[in-house]
């Protein structure tokens, strides 16, 4: 029996669907209240189908304190990941990892003082374990010594969790075909918005999510 190209493609699609391997790519554009692209927003996609992305979430990460900034500003990790904070500045820094919305100085966060880096010596560092997933476990980063410093660690509850790039776009690959919900987390968005419902297909798809806030741009 000879199959035409279209019949062969259809059979291949049926085989992928039967094996549960059918997946697509989803590009999510996050806009702020004013319609401008929002970098460093965390996009969380929860598909109805089963699967795993080829690129797993980070089980470890490094955040630098450099030029009185946390670099990167936002880090996405897996549950139980160990995050190493390094002070690359010549002056002392404090690092506090606390739950979003917690009062400054709350006792339930992790904190450490990191001495300034001296020439010829290793930079001081501290390692914290991130074990609370999702928006409730999202950690805000701060420094008691330099109040302008800020950042965030997001512990993903879905393996399809990616932060947006400088153009406000998050690219999520290997998302199982079918219904899926999209949530977006940003430290400035205090009230969680209703998830966006989409249908993922084999062909690349795009979606847009708009926040209710206009986050301050990092200088």
CSV table of C-alpha atoms in Angstrom, one decimal, residues 26 28 45 175 178-182 196-200 205-208:
chain,number,residue,atom,x,y,z
A,26,UNK,CA,4.1,28.8,22.9
A,28,UNK,CA,3.8,34.6,25.5
A,45,UNK,CA,2.0,27.4,31.7
A,175,UNK,CA,4.1,22.1,25.8
A,178,UNK,CA,-4.5,20.6,24.2
A,179,UNK,CA,-5.9,23.0,26.7
A,180,UNK,CA,-3.5,24.9,29.0
A,181,UNK,CA,-3.6,27.9,31.4
A,182,UNK,CA,-1.2,30.8,31.5
A,196,UNK,CA,-5.4,33.0,30.4
A,197,UNK,CA,-6.9,29.8,28.8
A,198,UNK,CA,-5.3,28.7,25.5
A,199,UNK,CA,-5.3,25.7,23.2
A,200,UNK,CA,-1.8,24.5,22.3
A,205,UNK,CA,1.3,29.7,18.9
A,206,UNK,CA,1.4,33.1,20.5
A,207,UNK,CA,-0.5,34.7,23.4
A,208,UNK,CA,-0.5,38.1,25.1
